PDB file of C-alpha atoms in Angstrom:
ATOM      1  CA  MET A 362     136.326  28.484  22.842  1.00 71.00           C
ATOM      2  CA  VAL A 363     139.779  30.243  22.926  1.00 75.00           C
ATOM      3  CA  GLN A 364     138.266  33.073  24.911  1.00 75.00           C
ATOM      4  CA  TRP A 365     137.023  30.292  27.558  1.00 77.00           C
ATOM      5  CA  GLY A 366     140.202  28.275  27.484  1.00 81.00           C
ATOM      6  CA  LEU A 367     142.364  31.484  28.008  1.00 77.00           C
ATOM      7  CA  TRP A 368     139.851  32.026  31.189  1.00 72.00           C
ATOM      8  CA  PHE A 369     140.146  28.373  32.114  1.00 75.00           C
ATOM      9  CA  LEU A 370     144.219  28.694  31.856  1.00 77.00           C
ATOM     10  CA  ALA A 371     144.169  32.256  33.937  1.00 74.00           C
ATOM     11  CA  MET A 372     142.150  30.790  36.445  1.00 72.00           C
ATOM     12  CA  ALA A 373     144.096  28.093  36.943  1.00 72.00           C
ATOM     13  CA  ALA A 374     147.193  30.196  37.375  1.00 71.00           C
ATOM     14  CA  ILE A 375     145.904  32.355  39.598  1.00 71.00           C
ATOM     15  CA  MET A 376     144.432  29.723  41.657  1.00 68.00           C
ATOM     16  CA  GLY A 377     147.301  27.610  41.941  1.00 67.00           C
ATOM     17  CA  TRP A 378     149.669  30.318  42.860  1.00 64.00           C
ATOM     18  CA  LEU A 379     147.152  31.324  45.938  1.00 66.00           C
ATOM     19  CA  SER A 380     147.335  27.705  46.325  1.00 65.00           C
ATOM     20  CA  ARG A 381     151.090  27.944  46.512  1.00 63.00           C
ATOM     21  CA  ALA A 382     151.179  31.226  48.402  1.00 64.00           C
ATOM     22  CA  ARG A 383     149.294  29.668  51.606  1.00 64.00           C
ATOM     23  CA  MET A 384     151.794  26.569  52.069  1.00 65.00           C
ATOM     24  CA  ARG A 385     154.127  29.794  52.932  1.00 66.00           C
ATOM     25  CA  ALA A 386     155.005  30.468  56.905  1.00 65.00           C
ATOM     26  CA  PRO A 387     152.779  33.425  58.046  1.00 62.00           C
ATOM     27  CA  GLU A 388     154.252  36.858  57.759  1.00 63.00           C
ATOM     28  CA  ALA A 389     152.758  37.751  60.957  1.00 55.00           C
ATOM     29  CA  GLY A 390     154.335  34.966  62.777  1.00 65.00           C
ATOM     30  CA  ASP A 391     154.511  31.286  64.257  1.00 74.00           C
ATOM     31  CA  GLY A 392     150.462  30.551  65.391  1.00 84.00           C
ATOM     32  CA  VAL A 393     149.027  33.223  63.472  1.00 88.00           C
ATOM     33  CA  LEU A 394     146.355  32.198  60.738  1.00 90.00           C
ATOM     34  CA  SER A 395     146.742  34.962  57.807  1.00 89.00           C
ATOM     35  CA  HIS A 396     145.522  35.302  54.140  1.00 89.00           C
ATOM     36  CA  PRO A 397     148.284  35.124  51.936  1.00 88.00           C
ATOM     37  CA  ARG A 398     148.857  38.812  50.172  1.00 86.00           C
ATOM     38  CA  GLY A 399     147.969  37.455  46.971  1.00 85.00           C
ATOM     39  CA  ILE A 400     144.155  37.439  48.162  1.00 84.00           C
ATOM     40  CA  LEU A 401     144.496  41.311  48.936  1.00 91.00           C
ATOM     41  CA  VAL A 402     146.011  41.965  45.169  1.00 89.00           C
ATOM     42  CA  VAL A 403     143.062  39.963  43.853  1.00 87.00           C
ATOM     43  CA  GLY A 404     140.589  41.935  45.765  1.00 92.00           C
ATOM     44  CA  LEU A 405     142.546  45.195  44.457  1.00 95.00           C
ATOM     45  CA  VAL A 406     142.318  43.759  41.259  1.00 92.00           C
ATOM     46  CA  THR A 407     138.758  43.046  40.824  1.00 92.00           C
ATOM     47  CA  THR A 408     137.589  45.889  42.732  1.00 96.00           C
ATOM     48  CA  PHE A 409     139.092  48.376  40.604  1.00 96.00           C
ATOM     49  CA  PHE A 410     138.797  46.601  37.300  1.00 94.00           C
ATOM     50  CA  PHE A 411     135.141  46.277  38.025  1.00 95.00           C
ATOM     51  CA  ALA A 412     134.904  49.833  39.309  1.00 96.00           C
ATOM     52  CA  ALA A 413     136.156  51.118  35.969  1.00 95.00           C
ATOM     53  CA  LEU A 414     133.615  48.903  34.174  1.00 94.00           C
ATOM     54  CA  ALA A 415     130.976  50.103  36.103  1.00 94.00           C
ATOM     55  CA  VAL A 416     131.758  53.594  35.615  1.00 94.00           C
ATOM     56  CA  LEU A 417     132.483  53.299  31.843  1.00 93.00           C
ATOM     57  CA  SER A 418     129.153  51.417  31.338  1.00 91.00           C
ATOM     58  CA  ALA A 419     127.481  54.319  33.059  1.00 89.00           C
ATOM     59  CA  VAL A 420     129.162  56.895  31.670  1.00 89.00           C
ATOM     60  CA  PHE A 421     129.005  55.385  28.041  1.00 87.00           C
ATOM     61  CA  PRO A 422     125.348  53.310  28.038  1.00 81.00           C
ATOM     62  CA  GLY A 423     125.555  52.333  24.478  1.00 77.00           C
ATOM     63  CA  ARG A 424     122.551  52.358  21.997  1.00 78.00           C
ATOM     64  CA  ASN A 425     119.945  50.504  24.573  1.00 76.00           C
ATOM     65  CA  PRO A 426     120.798  52.274  27.712  1.00 79.00           C
ATOM     66  CA  SER A 427     120.158  49.698  30.687  1.00 83.00           C
ATOM     67  CA  ARG A 428     121.189  50.042  34.379  1.00 87.00           C
ATOM     68  CA  ILE A 429     121.522  46.386  34.479  1.00 89.00           C
ATOM     69  CA  PRO A 430     125.192  46.430  33.426  1.00 89.00           C
ATOM     70  CA  THR A 431     126.313  48.945  35.741  1.00 92.00           C
ATOM     71  CA  ILE A 432     124.612  47.105  38.639  1.00 94.00           C
ATOM     72  CA  LEU A 433     126.374  43.475  37.810  1.00 94.00           C
ATOM     73  CA  PHE A 434     129.847  45.376  38.032  1.00 95.00           C
ATOM     74  CA  LEU A 435     128.686  47.039  40.817  1.00 96.00           C
ATOM     75  CA  VAL A 436     128.316  43.514  42.863  1.00 96.00           C
ATOM     76  CA  PHE A 437     131.489  42.467  41.595  1.00 95.00           C
ATOM     77  CA  VAL A 438     133.210  45.572  43.249  1.00 97.00           C
ATOM     78  CA  LEU A 439     131.291  44.406  46.398  1.00 97.00           C
ATOM     79  CA  MET A 440     132.912  41.250  45.968  1.00 95.00           C
ATOM     80  CA  GLY A 441     135.747  42.239  45.928  1.00 95.00           C
ATOM     81  CA  LEU A 442     135.598  44.836  48.600  1.00 96.00           C
ATOM     82  CA  VAL A 443     134.392  41.597  50.852  1.00 94.00           C
ATOM     83  CA  VAL A 444     137.504  39.914  49.587  1.00 92.00           C
ATOM     84  CA  ILE A 445     139.841  43.250  50.912  1.00 95.00           C
ATOM     85  CA  LEU A 446     137.875  43.045  54.205  1.00 94.00           C
ATOM     86  CA  ASP A 447     138.276  39.185  54.903  1.00 92.00           C
ATOM     87  CA  TYR A 448     142.360  39.579  54.245  1.00 92.00           C
ATOM     88  CA  TYR A 449     142.379  42.088  56.768  1.00 92.00           C
ATOM     89  CA  ASN A 450     139.879  41.482  59.238  1.00 92.00           C
ATOM     90  CA  GLY A 451     139.993  37.247  58.778  1.00 88.00           C
ATOM     91  CA  ARG A 452     142.944  36.426  61.163  1.00 89.00           C
ATOM     92  CA  HIS A 453     143.218  34.088  63.825  1.00 93.00           C
ATOM     93  CA  THR A 454     145.758  33.507  66.748  1.00 94.00           C
ATOM     94  CA  LEU A 455     146.227  30.099  67.820  1.00 94.00           C
ATOM     95  CA  THR A 456     146.953  30.902  71.696  1.00 93.00           C
ATOM     96  CA  PRO A 457     147.064  28.031  74.309  1.00 89.00           C
ATOM     97  CA  GLU A 458     143.708  28.445  75.425  1.00 92.00           C
ATOM     98  CA  GLY A 459     142.109  27.814  72.102  1.00 93.00           C
ATOM     99  CA  LEU A 460     141.861  30.395  69.346  1.00 94.00           C
ATOM    100  CA  ARG A 461     141.688  34.319  69.213  1.00 94.00           C
ATOM    101  CA  TYR A 462     139.368  35.076  65.986  1.00 94.00           C
ATOM    102  CA  GLY A 463     138.585  37.587  63.810  1.00 93.00           C
ATOM    103  CA  LYS A 464     135.252  38.318  61.741  1.00 91.00           C
ATOM    104  CA  LEU A 465     134.854  39.653  58.556  1.00 85.00           C
ATOM    105  CA  TRP A 466     133.007  42.947  59.441  1.00 87.00           C
ATOM    106  CA  GLY A 467     135.756  42.866  62.258  1.00 83.00           C
ATOM    107  CA  GLY A 468     135.908  42.477  65.699  1.00 87.00           C
ATOM    108  CA  GLY A 469     135.643  38.925  66.522  1.00 90.00           C
ATOM    109  CA  GLY A 470     136.684  37.007  69.933  1.00 93.00           C
ATOM    110  CA  VAL A 471     138.493  34.282  71.764  1.00 94.00           C
ATOM    111  CA  ALA A 472     137.259  30.393  71.080  1.00 94.00           C
ATOM    112  CA  ARG A 473     138.718  28.361  73.931  1.00 95.00           C
ATOM    113  CA  TRP A 474     139.034  24.370  72.913  1.00 95.00           C
ATOM    114  CA  ASP A 475     137.094  23.336  75.915  1.00 94.00           C
ATOM    115  CA  GLU A 476     134.439  25.720  74.525  1.00 95.00           C
ATOM    116  CA  VAL A 477     134.093  23.853  71.235  1.00 96.00           C
ATOM    117  CA  ARG A 478     131.041  21.518  70.917  1.00 96.00           C
ATOM    118  CA  SER A 479     131.730  20.788  67.010  1.00 96.00           C
ATOM    119  CA  LEU A 480     134.200  21.292  64.095  1.00 96.00           C
ATOM    120  CA  ARG A 481     133.292  20.539  60.855  1.00 96.00           C
ATOM    121  CA  TYR A 482     134.862  21.057  57.277  1.00 94.00           C
ATOM    122  CA  SER A 483     132.624  22.118  54.553  1.00 92.00           C
ATOM    123  CA  GLU A 484     134.051  21.098  51.122  1.00 90.00           C
ATOM    124  CA  SER A 485     131.669  23.301  49.270  1.00 89.00           C
ATOM    125  CA  ALA A 486     132.422  26.756  51.324  1.00 87.00           C
ATOM    126  CA  ARG A 487     136.319  25.936  51.826  1.00 88.00           C
ATOM    127  CA  TRP A 488     136.440  26.349  55.965  1.00 91.00           C
ATOM    128  CA  PHE A 489     136.147  25.084  58.834  1.00 93.00           C
ATOM    129  CA  ARG A 490     132.937  25.913  60.828  1.00 95.00           C
ATOM    130  CA  ILE A 491     133.528  25.447  64.644  1.00 95.00           C
ATOM    131  CA  GLU A 492     130.437  25.988  67.036  1.00 96.00           C
ATOM    132  CA  LEU A 493     130.513  26.996  70.435  1.00 96.00           C
ATOM    133  CA  ALA A 494     128.748  26.107  73.198  1.00 95.00           C
ATOM    134  CA  ASP A 495     127.270  29.349  73.539  1.00 95.00           C
ATOM    135  CA  GLY A 496     126.364  29.465  69.843  1.00 94.00           C
ATOM    136  CA  ARG A 497     129.502  31.517  67.887  1.00 94.00           C
ATOM    137  CA  VAL A 498     130.639  29.904  65.274  1.00 94.00           C
ATOM    138  CA  VAL A 499     133.793  30.575  64.057  1.00 94.00           C
ATOM    139  CA  ARG A 500     134.674  29.796  60.202  1.00 93.00           C
ATOM    140  CA  VAL A 501     138.439  28.886  59.320  1.00 93.00           C
ATOM    141  CA  SER A 502     139.562  29.665  55.580  1.00 90.00           C
ATOM    142  CA  ALA A 503     141.207  26.809  53.986  1.00 88.00           C
ATOM    143  CA  MET A 504     143.012  30.082  52.101  1.00 87.00           C
ATOM    144  CA  LEU A 505     144.871  30.958  55.828  1.00 90.00           C
ATOM    145  CA  GLN A 506     148.652  30.501  55.710  1.00 88.00           C
ATOM    146  CA  GLY A 507     149.677  28.832  59.116  1.00 88.00           C
ATOM    147  CA  LEU A 508     146.532  25.934  58.623  1.00 89.00           C
ATOM    148  CA  PRO A 509     148.882  23.073  59.189  1.00 91.00           C
ATOM    149  CA  ARG A 510     149.677  24.355  63.157  1.00 91.00           C
ATOM    150  CA  PHE A 511     145.554  25.075  63.275  1.00 93.00           C
ATOM    151  CA  ALA A 512     145.102  21.845  62.140  1.00 93.00           C
ATOM    152  CA  ALA A 513     147.477  20.060  64.718  1.00 93.00           C
ATOM    153  CA  GLU A 514     146.403  22.113  67.293  1.00 94.00           C
ATOM    154  CA  ALA A 515     143.227  21.045  66.689  1.00 94.00           C
ATOM    155  CA  LEU A 516     143.770  17.444  66.594  1.00 94.00           C
ATOM    156  CA  SER A 517     145.525  16.968  69.488  1.00 93.00           C
ATOM    157  CA  ARG A 518     143.439  19.478  71.766  1.00 94.00           C
ATOM    158  CA  LEU A 519     139.815  18.673  70.727  1.00 94.00           C
ATOM    159  CA  PRO A 520     137.979  15.237  71.821  1.00 93.00           C
ATOM    160  CA  THR A 521     137.289  12.943  68.913  1.00 91.00           C
ATOM    161  CA  SER A 522     133.574  13.166  69.457  1.00 93.00           C
ATOM    162  CA  VAL A 523     133.645  16.311  68.697  1.00 94.00           C
ATOM    163  CA  VAL A 524     135.201  16.288  65.208  1.00 94.00           C
ATOM    164  CA  ASP A 525     133.280  14.255  62.484  1.00 93.00           C
ATOM    165  CA  GLU A 526     135.557  11.611  60.657  1.00 94.00           C
ATOM    166  CA  GLU A 527     135.454  13.482  57.249  1.00 94.00           C
ATOM    167  CA  SER A 528     136.697  16.731  58.690  1.00 94.00           C
ATOM    168  CA  ARG A 529     139.219  14.484  61.059  1.00 95.00           C
ATOM    169  CA  ARG A 530     140.522  13.182  57.334  1.00 95.00           C
ATOM    170  CA  VAL A 531     140.789  16.869  56.505  1.00 94.00           C
ATOM    171  CA  LEU A 532     142.635  17.817  59.664  1.00 95.00           C
ATOM    172  CA  LYS A 533     144.738  14.771  59.383  1.00 95.00           C
ATOM    173  CA  ALA A 534     146.137  15.871  55.940  1.00 93.00           C
ATOM    174  CA  ALA A 535     146.260  19.409  56.609  1.00 92.00           C
ATOM    175  CA  ALA A 536     148.760  18.628  59.561  1.00 92.00           C
ATOM    176  CA  SER A 537     150.776  16.912  57.160  1.00 91.00           C
ATOM    177  CA  GLY A 538     151.203  19.488  54.762  1.00 86.00           C
ATOM    178  CA  GLN A 539     148.404  18.467  52.549  1.00 88.00           C
ATOM    179  CA  LEU A 540     146.122  21.031  52.562  1.00 83.00           C
ATOM    180  CA  PRO A 541     142.241  21.370  51.382  1.00 84.00           C
ATOM    181  CA  GLY A 542     141.796  21.924  47.378  1.00 78.00           C
ATOM    182  CA  ILE A 543     141.008  25.861  46.979  1.00 70.00           C
ATOM    183  CA  TRP A 544     139.032  25.051  43.482  1.00 65.00           C
ATOM    184  CA  GLY A 545     137.031  22.925  41.636  1.00 56.00           C
TER     185      GLY A 545
END
């Protein structure tokens, strides 16, 4: 019971820290949507911690040798690497025409406001999903610094028909500084 209580308190503290960090202005400047540095820290700690556990479980398998723990630890290593990739590649920049976006695996493009066919907020994924006329999809994470400016721009530039009512409510709240929750 104590173990789970400590885990819950640690997770609550980390998520609170990350939630507060996204309220600061992005270091890269105005109009930039980027992850707070804490996301990089979480990705690095996760990657190295589980990589060490994977090595230890492979070198010292115990009485009943099994590859399953090592494989599970490597899955968490991959998850940490994805967080690191998103920290570096998941940056977006607001422009007068729209949004210059980055993608998790690299690359990206430009999404003009007049190309947007729908903008929806996913409560479960914690991101805004922007669908463009040519079928491209851009995802803007609720974890990004600079989200209030993005929300204000989306509200002022997109027609009402493009944004559903619930997403419009989330955008209005974000534009006023009440960012969507990131945990729970």
